[in-house]
Amino acid sequence: MLNINPIKFVSINNIQNKYPQKQIVLKSDTFVRSSNNVSFKGSEPQNNNPFIKWAKETDFIKNQLPDILTNPDCKLGSGFSHSAYIIPGNDDYILRTSNMKVQRNYDFENAKIKDTEDKNLNVNIGQEVANIELKANDGFTIQIEVLKRQPGKPIGVPPSQAVYIEDTDQLRDGEIPYEAYERKKQYAETLHEVANLPIKAYETLIDEIRIAEKAGYHFDHLNSNNLLIAGEKGRINIIDMDRNQLPTNLGDVLYALSDINYFSTYSSQYDSCPMSKEAIGIAIKDTMEITDKFIQAMRNKGEKFNRNECSYEFFNFINSLPFTFYCQTTDNEKKWDILAQKGVA
């Protein structure tokens, strides 16, 4: 049980344990990319790719794909650059394609499908497993990614770069303002759900990030939407990991898991929809709970924060109000001492 004692420079009261929960879904890209090419169409190579085998058996490209791409009921969601689609009759995969595709008469009869599955990756991170190439009569080509499906809804809100057009500060098509009430509600509700997950969910998250890391993948912590909460399964699922050899600093994972980047927007009293002190207090308590469970999971897994490789984002987490409440000090040196006492620094 966490106790919050007042810190002199701020006073936030009435932090409660209960918080109403309703699921909302905001538009976001919650998908991933990969590489590796093996042509399928035109030749008949022996291929153990489960999706390609299924696509052959059902004649998926000719029988289903045209309807999926034009049926709004099949659209799973859209971000500023891509849209995702369900595959009726197959819950193991989804499709993703660029929003820049143009309405043309595509040649589905002569489509090409390539095996892009990474055989060295033994965990589901929403990775690409196949790629479908469609050509139109005028030579225009679109690429359709086949991704492993990950259950869950995005944690927090996407970064402001996904909401506004760079250099213009204009909202992207279909987006709502960064400080909109709907976004604040999404942030608070998913934060509360993550805080209520068992420590096992945090341990599994760490395990799967490390497994993917060994296969050459790096977690993109700049977008909290790259973590999905599947509360009914007691899991936190990962998507959109980058292909590179950089190690993943777990401080960055905590940064994304808590969506601490959005806290200042959520707690602001100077925008068009300020939240109550009670709501802000609940967000602080939930962030503290997430921090405590993540630290316990790290300790159980023998992991530590690397202070010498502390990123700008994790530095911001260390300086944040919720972490200051958690450590009961504004002194960063003392905060690191506390982490060391907990066995994670």
Short mmCIF file of C-alpha atoms in Angstrom, two decimals:
data_model
loop_
_atom_site.label_atom_id
_atom_site.label_comp_id
_atom_site.label_asym_id
_atom_site.label_seq_id
_atom_site.Cartn_x
_atom_site.Cartn_y
_atom_site.Cartn_z
CA MET A 1 0.00 0.00 0.00
CA LEU A 2 1.39 3.38 -1.05
CA ASN A 3 1.17 6.35 1.28
CA ILE A 4 1.43 9.92 0.03
CA ASN A 5 2.83 12.51 2.38
CA PRO A 6 2.63 16.20 1.47
CA ILE A 7 5.62 17.92 -0.14
CA LYS A 8 6.00 21.56 0.76
CA PHE A 9 5.96 23.04 -2.71
CA VAL A 10 2.59 21.58 -3.72
CA SER A 11 -0.63 20.38 -2.17
CA ILE A 12 -2.91 17.89 -3.87
CA ASN A 13 -5.65 16.42 -1.74
CA ASN A 14 -8.34 13.77 -1.87
CA ILE A 15 -6.38 11.07 -3.68
CA GLN A 16 -8.79 8.16 -3.85
CA ASN A 17 -8.60 4.55 -4.88
CA LYS A 18 -11.77 4.40 -6.97
CA TYR A 19 -12.05 5.79 -10.48
CA PRO A 20 -14.79 5.17 -13.05
CA GLN A 21 -13.66 3.23 -16.11
CA LYS A 22 -15.11 3.40 -19.63
CA GLN A 23 -13.30 2.23 -22.69
CA ILE A 24 -12.70 4.75 -25.45
CA VAL A 25 -10.63 4.32 -28.55
CA LEU A 26 -8.61 7.09 -30.10
CA LYS A 27 -7.11 6.96 -33.54
CA SER A 28 -3.54 5.81 -33.49
CA ASP A 29 -1.04 3.72 -35.40
CA THR A 30 -0.63 0.63 -33.29
CA PHE A 31 1.25 -1.50 -35.74
CA VAL A 32 4.77 -2.47 -36.86
CA ARG A 33 7.09 -3.08 -39.79
CA SER A 34 9.78 -5.60 -40.71
CA SER A 35 11.84 -6.92 -43.63
CA ASN A 36 12.93 -10.13 -45.46
CA ASN A 37 11.62 -11.00 -48.93
CA VAL A 38 10.61 -14.32 -50.47
CA SER A 39 8.38 -14.17 -53.55
CA PHE A 40 5.28 -16.36 -53.55
CA LYS A 41 3.22 -15.53 -56.62
CA GLY A 42 4.28 -17.17 -59.88
CA SER A 43 6.33 -19.90 -58.27
CA GLU A 44 5.38 -22.50 -55.72
CA PRO A 45 8.16 -22.58 -53.13
CA GLN A 46 7.73 -24.68 -50.05
CA ASN A 47 6.82 -22.15 -47.41
CA ASN A 48 6.03 -22.64 -43.75
CA ASN A 49 4.58 -19.16 -43.30
CA PRO A 50 1.16 -19.82 -41.69
CA PHE A 51 -0.47 -16.76 -43.22
CA ILE A 52 0.75 -17.51 -46.74
CA LYS A 53 -0.42 -21.12 -46.44
CA TRP A 54 -3.83 -19.91 -45.27
CA ALA A 55 -4.00 -17.30 -48.04
CA LYS A 56 -3.32 -19.97 -50.66
CA GLU A 57 -5.89 -22.38 -49.25
CA THR A 58 -8.63 -19.75 -49.16
CA ASP A 59 -7.57 -17.82 -52.28
CA PHE A 60 -7.62 -14.85 -49.92
CA ILE A 61 -6.26 -12.17 -52.27
CA LYS A 62 -8.91 -12.72 -54.91
CA ASN A 63 -11.84 -13.72 -52.72
CA GLN A 64 -11.52 -11.40 -49.70
CA LEU A 65 -8.95 -8.65 -50.13
CA PRO A 66 -10.93 -6.42 -52.56
CA ASP A 67 -13.88 -6.26 -50.17
CA ILE A 68 -11.71 -5.71 -47.08
CA LEU A 69 -10.04 -2.64 -48.58
CA THR A 70 -13.36 -1.02 -49.54
CA ASN A 71 -15.65 -2.11 -46.70
CA PRO A 72 -15.70 0.46 -43.85
CA ASP A 73 -16.82 -2.28 -41.46
CA CYS A 74 -13.44 -3.96 -41.94
CA LYS A 75 -11.43 -0.88 -40.97
CA LEU A 76 -9.93 -1.45 -37.54
CA GLY A 77 -8.53 2.05 -37.12
CA SER A 78 -6.54 4.85 -38.72
CA GLY A 79 -3.59 6.98 -37.81
CA PHE A 80 -2.14 9.96 -39.61
CA SER A 81 -0.19 7.76 -42.06
CA HIS A 82 -1.73 4.27 -42.07
CA SER A 83 -5.00 2.40 -41.72
CA ALA A 84 -5.50 -1.12 -40.39
CA TYR A 85 -8.10 -3.68 -41.38
CA ILE A 86 -9.45 -6.85 -39.84
CA ILE A 87 -9.47 -10.10 -41.79
CA PRO A 88 -12.90 -11.74 -41.44
CA GLY A 89 -12.46 -15.36 -40.50
CA ASN A 90 -8.86 -14.91 -39.33
CA ASP A 91 -8.22 -13.35 -35.93
CA ASP A 92 -4.47 -14.00 -35.95
CA TYR A 93 -3.54 -11.22 -38.38
CA ILE A 94 -4.48 -7.73 -39.51
CA LEU A 95 -3.67 -5.72 -42.63
CA ARG A 96 -2.04 -2.30 -42.74
CA THR A 97 -1.63 0.02 -45.70
CA SER A 98 -0.79 3.65 -46.31
CA ASN A 99 -3.52 6.26 -46.25
CA MET A 100 -1.95 7.64 -49.41
CA LYS A 101 -3.35 4.84 -51.56
CA VAL A 102 -5.36 6.08 -54.53
CA GLN A 103 -8.64 4.59 -55.73
CA ARG A 104 -7.68 2.55 -58.80
CA ASN A 105 -8.58 -0.73 -60.43
CA TYR A 106 -5.99 -3.05 -58.95
CA ASP A 107 -4.97 -6.36 -60.48
CA PHE A 108 -5.81 -8.82 -57.71
CA GLU A 109 -5.33 -11.80 -60.03
CA ASN A 110 -1.59 -11.11 -60.36
CA ALA A 111 -0.86 -9.82 -56.87
CA LYS A 112 2.43 -10.86 -55.30
CA ILE A 113 2.80 -11.99 -51.72
CA LYS A 114 6.18 -12.12 -49.97
CA ASP A 115 7.25 -13.88 -46.83
CA THR A 116 8.66 -11.21 -44.49
CA GLU A 117 8.42 -13.17 -41.25
CA ASP A 118 11.45 -12.96 -38.97
CA LYS A 119 12.13 -16.61 -38.12
CA ASN A 120 14.44 -15.58 -35.26
CA LEU A 121 11.74 -13.69 -33.37
CA ASN A 122 10.00 -15.98 -30.90
CA VAL A 123 7.58 -13.50 -29.39
CA ASN A 124 4.59 -11.55 -30.69
CA ILE A 125 5.35 -7.84 -31.00
CA GLY A 126 2.80 -7.18 -33.74
CA GLN A 127 5.49 -7.75 -36.38
CA GLU A 128 5.03 -8.03 -40.13
CA VAL A 129 4.87 -11.60 -41.41
CA ALA A 130 4.00 -11.03 -45.08
CA ASN A 131 3.68 -8.29 -47.67
CA ILE A 132 1.17 -8.10 -50.53
CA GLU A 133 1.97 -6.06 -53.61
CA LEU A 134 -0.89 -4.81 -55.80
CA LYS A 135 -0.47 -3.07 -59.13
CA ALA A 136 -2.95 -0.95 -61.06
CA ASN A 137 -3.26 -0.77 -64.83
CA ASP A 138 -1.27 2.48 -64.89
CA GLY A 139 1.63 0.88 -63.01
CA PHE A 140 0.84 2.41 -59.60
CA THR A 141 1.74 -0.03 -56.83
CA ILE A 142 0.61 -0.31 -53.21
CA GLN A 143 2.11 -2.43 -50.46
CA ILE A 144 -0.15 -4.10 -47.90
CA GLU A 145 1.51 -5.34 -44.74
CA VAL A 146 0.24 -8.44 -42.96
CA LEU A 147 0.86 -8.06 -39.23
CA LYS A 148 0.47 -10.37 -36.29
CA ARG A 149 -2.55 -9.22 -34.37
CA GLN A 150 -2.04 -7.97 -30.82
CA PRO A 151 -5.07 -7.65 -28.57
CA GLY A 152 -5.58 -4.61 -26.39
CA LYS A 153 -6.05 -0.86 -26.53
CA PRO A 154 -3.30 1.77 -26.63
CA ILE A 155 -1.92 3.08 -23.35
CA GLY A 156 -2.13 6.85 -22.96
CA VAL A 157 -2.24 9.18 -25.93
CA PRO A 158 -0.03 9.51 -29.04
CA PRO A 159 2.73 12.14 -29.02
CA SER A 160 1.88 15.62 -30.22
CA GLN A 161 3.87 14.99 -33.43
CA ALA A 162 1.21 12.47 -34.42
CA VAL A 163 -1.56 14.98 -33.77
CA TYR A 164 -0.18 18.13 -35.42
CA ILE A 165 1.52 18.69 -38.77
CA GLU A 166 5.17 19.51 -38.21
CA ASP A 167 6.18 23.13 -38.73
CA THR A 168 2.56 24.32 -39.05
CA ASP A 169 0.97 23.28 -35.74
CA GLN A 170 -2.20 22.46 -37.68
CA LEU A 171 -4.23 19.43 -36.66
CA ARG A 172 -3.88 16.44 -38.92
CA ASP A 173 -7.05 15.28 -40.66
CA GLY A 174 -9.41 13.54 -38.27
CA GLU A 175 -7.45 14.45 -35.14
CA ILE A 176 -8.67 16.32 -32.07
CA PRO A 177 -6.53 18.76 -30.04
CA TYR A 178 -3.79 17.31 -27.85
CA GLU A 179 -5.41 18.77 -24.73
CA ALA A 180 -8.95 17.63 -25.65
CA TYR A 181 -11.04 16.12 -22.88
CA GLU A 182 -11.32 12.82 -24.82
CA ARG A 183 -7.54 12.47 -24.78
CA LYS A 184 -7.31 13.32 -21.10
CA LYS A 185 -9.98 10.73 -20.39
CA GLN A 186 -8.09 8.11 -22.43
CA TYR A 187 -4.89 8.92 -20.56
CA ALA A 188 -6.48 8.68 -17.11
CA GLU A 189 -8.50 5.54 -17.76
CA THR A 190 -5.70 3.52 -19.32
CA LEU A 191 -3.31 4.71 -16.61
CA HIS A 192 -5.75 3.41 -14.02
CA GLU A 193 -6.04 0.06 -15.79
CA VAL A 194 -2.26 -0.36 -16.00
CA ALA A 195 -1.94 0.50 -12.31
CA ASN A 196 -4.37 -2.29 -11.44
CA LEU A 197 -2.54 -5.00 -13.39
CA PRO A 198 -0.66 -7.67 -11.39
CA ILE A 199 3.12 -7.53 -11.10
CA LYS A 200 3.22 -10.61 -13.36
CA ALA A 201 2.08 -8.42 -16.28
CA TYR A 202 5.06 -6.12 -15.74
CA GLU A 203 7.44 -9.10 -15.48
CA THR A 204 6.12 -10.53 -18.74
CA LEU A 205 6.54 -7.17 -20.45
CA ILE A 206 10.20 -7.02 -19.38
CA ASP A 207 10.75 -10.63 -20.50
CA GLU A 208 9.27 -10.06 -23.95
CA ILE A 209 11.21 -6.84 -24.53
CA ARG A 210 14.42 -8.69 -23.69
CA ILE A 211 13.51 -11.61 -25.98
CA ALA A 212 12.83 -9.22 -28.86
CA GLU A 213 16.02 -7.34 -28.05
CA LYS A 214 18.07 -10.51 -28.52
CA ALA A 215 16.50 -10.88 -31.98
CA GLY A 216 17.62 -7.35 -32.88
CA TYR A 217 14.58 -5.26 -31.96
CA HIS A 218 14.46 -2.04 -29.95
CA PHE A 219 11.42 -0.66 -28.14
CA ASP A 220 10.22 2.74 -29.38
CA HIS A 221 9.41 4.50 -26.11
CA LEU A 222 8.49 7.87 -27.62
CA ASN A 223 4.91 6.73 -28.25
CA SER A 224 3.02 5.19 -25.33
CA ASN A 225 0.54 3.82 -27.88
CA ASN A 226 3.21 1.21 -28.67
CA LEU A 227 2.04 -0.56 -25.52
CA LEU A 228 -1.42 -2.12 -25.50
CA ILE A 229 -3.31 -3.04 -22.37
CA ALA A 230 -5.19 -6.32 -22.53
CA GLY A 231 -6.66 -6.15 -19.07
CA GLU A 232 -8.90 -9.19 -19.43
CA LYS A 233 -5.78 -11.24 -20.18
CA GLY A 234 -3.70 -9.48 -17.51
CA ARG A 235 -1.12 -8.46 -20.10
CA ILE A 236 0.68 -5.49 -21.61
CA ASN A 237 1.35 -6.17 -25.28
CA ILE A 238 4.06 -4.56 -27.41
CA ILE A 239 3.95 -3.29 -30.99
CA ASP A 240 6.06 -1.22 -33.39
CA MET A 241 9.53 -2.23 -32.23
CA ASP A 242 12.42 -0.96 -34.38
CA ARG A 243 14.99 -3.19 -36.06
CA ASN A 244 18.33 -2.18 -34.58
CA GLN A 245 20.88 -3.50 -32.13
CA LEU A 246 20.49 -0.80 -29.49
CA PRO A 247 19.68 -2.16 -26.02
CA THR A 248 16.39 -1.08 -24.49
CA ASN A 249 16.78 0.96 -21.32
CA LEU A 250 14.01 -0.03 -18.92
CA GLY A 251 13.77 3.56 -17.73
CA ASP A 252 12.43 4.37 -21.18
CA VAL A 253 9.88 1.57 -20.87
CA LEU A 254 8.64 3.08 -17.60
CA TYR A 255 8.48 6.48 -19.34
CA ALA A 256 6.15 5.01 -21.98
CA LEU A 257 4.22 2.79 -19.58
CA SER A 258 3.27 5.79 -17.44
CA ASP A 259 2.88 8.14 -20.44
CA ILE A 260 4.56 10.70 -18.19
CA ASN A 261 5.03 13.00 -21.18
CA TYR A 262 1.30 13.73 -21.11
CA PHE A 263 1.05 14.41 -17.38
CA SER A 264 1.81 18.14 -17.66
CA THR A 265 -0.94 18.51 -20.28
CA TYR A 266 -3.36 16.47 -18.19
CA SER A 267 -2.68 18.48 -15.03
CA SER A 268 -2.62 21.92 -16.69
CA GLN A 269 -5.14 24.42 -15.32
CA TYR A 270 -4.66 26.80 -18.25
CA ASP A 271 -6.18 25.00 -21.25
CA SER A 272 -9.78 24.69 -22.44
CA CYS A 273 -10.68 21.69 -20.26
CA PRO A 274 -8.77 21.68 -16.97
CA MET A 275 -9.13 18.57 -14.82
CA SER A 276 -10.16 18.65 -11.19
CA LYS A 277 -7.61 18.39 -8.39
CA GLU A 278 -9.21 15.09 -7.45
CA ALA A 279 -8.66 13.68 -10.96
CA ILE A 280 -5.07 14.91 -11.04
CA GLY A 281 -4.47 13.31 -7.65
CA ILE A 282 -5.77 9.97 -8.94
CA ALA A 283 -3.42 10.18 -11.94
CA ILE A 284 -0.50 10.81 -9.58
CA LYS A 285 -1.45 7.86 -7.40
CA ASP A 286 -1.84 5.58 -10.44
CA THR A 287 1.57 6.65 -11.78
CA MET A 288 3.11 5.91 -8.40
CA GLU A 289 1.47 2.48 -8.39
CA ILE A 290 2.78 1.73 -11.89
CA THR A 291 6.24 2.86 -10.82
CA ASP A 292 6.19 0.69 -7.72
CA LYS A 293 5.02 -2.43 -9.58
CA PHE A 294 7.50 -1.91 -12.40
CA ILE A 295 10.35 -1.54 -9.90
CA GLN A 296 9.22 -4.71 -8.12
CA ALA A 297 9.12 -6.55 -11.46
CA MET A 298 12.62 -5.29 -12.30
CA ARG A 299 13.93 -6.45 -8.96
CA ASN A 300 12.30 -9.87 -9.46
CA LYS A 301 13.98 -10.13 -12.86
CA GLY A 302 17.38 -8.90 -11.66
CA GLU A 303 17.19 -5.75 -13.81
CA LYS A 304 18.57 -2.30 -13.01
CA PHE A 305 18.25 1.23 -14.37
CA ASN A 306 21.47 2.37 -16.01
CA ARG A 307 22.15 5.87 -14.77
CA ASN A 308 25.09 6.30 -17.13
CA GLU A 309 22.75 5.75 -20.09
CA CYS A 310 19.81 7.73 -18.73
CA SER A 311 17.87 9.16 -21.69
CA TYR A 312 16.37 12.62 -21.88
CA GLU A 313 12.92 11.04 -21.52
CA PHE A 314 13.78 9.06 -18.40
CA PHE A 315 15.43 12.16 -16.95
CA ASN A 316 12.07 13.90 -17.40
CA PHE A 317 10.38 11.01 -15.62
CA ILE A 318 12.81 11.36 -12.71
CA ASN A 319 11.94 15.06 -12.51
CA SER A 320 8.20 14.52 -12.78
CA LEU A 321 5.75 15.35 -10.00
CA PRO A 322 4.46 11.75 -9.64
CA PHE A 323 7.98 10.37 -9.20
CA THR A 324 8.78 13.18 -6.78
CA PHE A 325 5.78 12.11 -4.71
CA TYR A 326 6.90 8.49 -4.98
CA CYS A 327 10.35 9.30 -3.59
CA GLN A 328 9.13 12.01 -1.21
CA THR A 329 11.97 14.30 -2.23
CA THR A 330 12.77 16.86 -4.92
CA ASP A 331 16.48 16.02 -4.78
CA ASN A 332 17.45 13.90 -7.80
CA GLU A 333 20.51 12.46 -6.04
CA LYS A 334 18.29 11.22 -3.25
CA LYS A 335 15.89 9.77 -5.82
CA TRP A 336 18.70 7.67 -7.28
CA ASP A 337 19.70 6.64 -3.76
CA ILE A 338 16.14 5.43 -3.21
CA LEU A 339 16.23 3.42 -6.44
CA ALA A 340 19.53 1.91 -5.28
CA GLN A 341 17.99 0.99 -1.94
CA LYS A 342 15.20 -0.78 -3.85
CA GLY A 343 17.85 -2.76 -5.72
CA VAL A 344 17.23 -1.35 -9.21
CA ALA A 345 20.05 1.20 -9.56
#
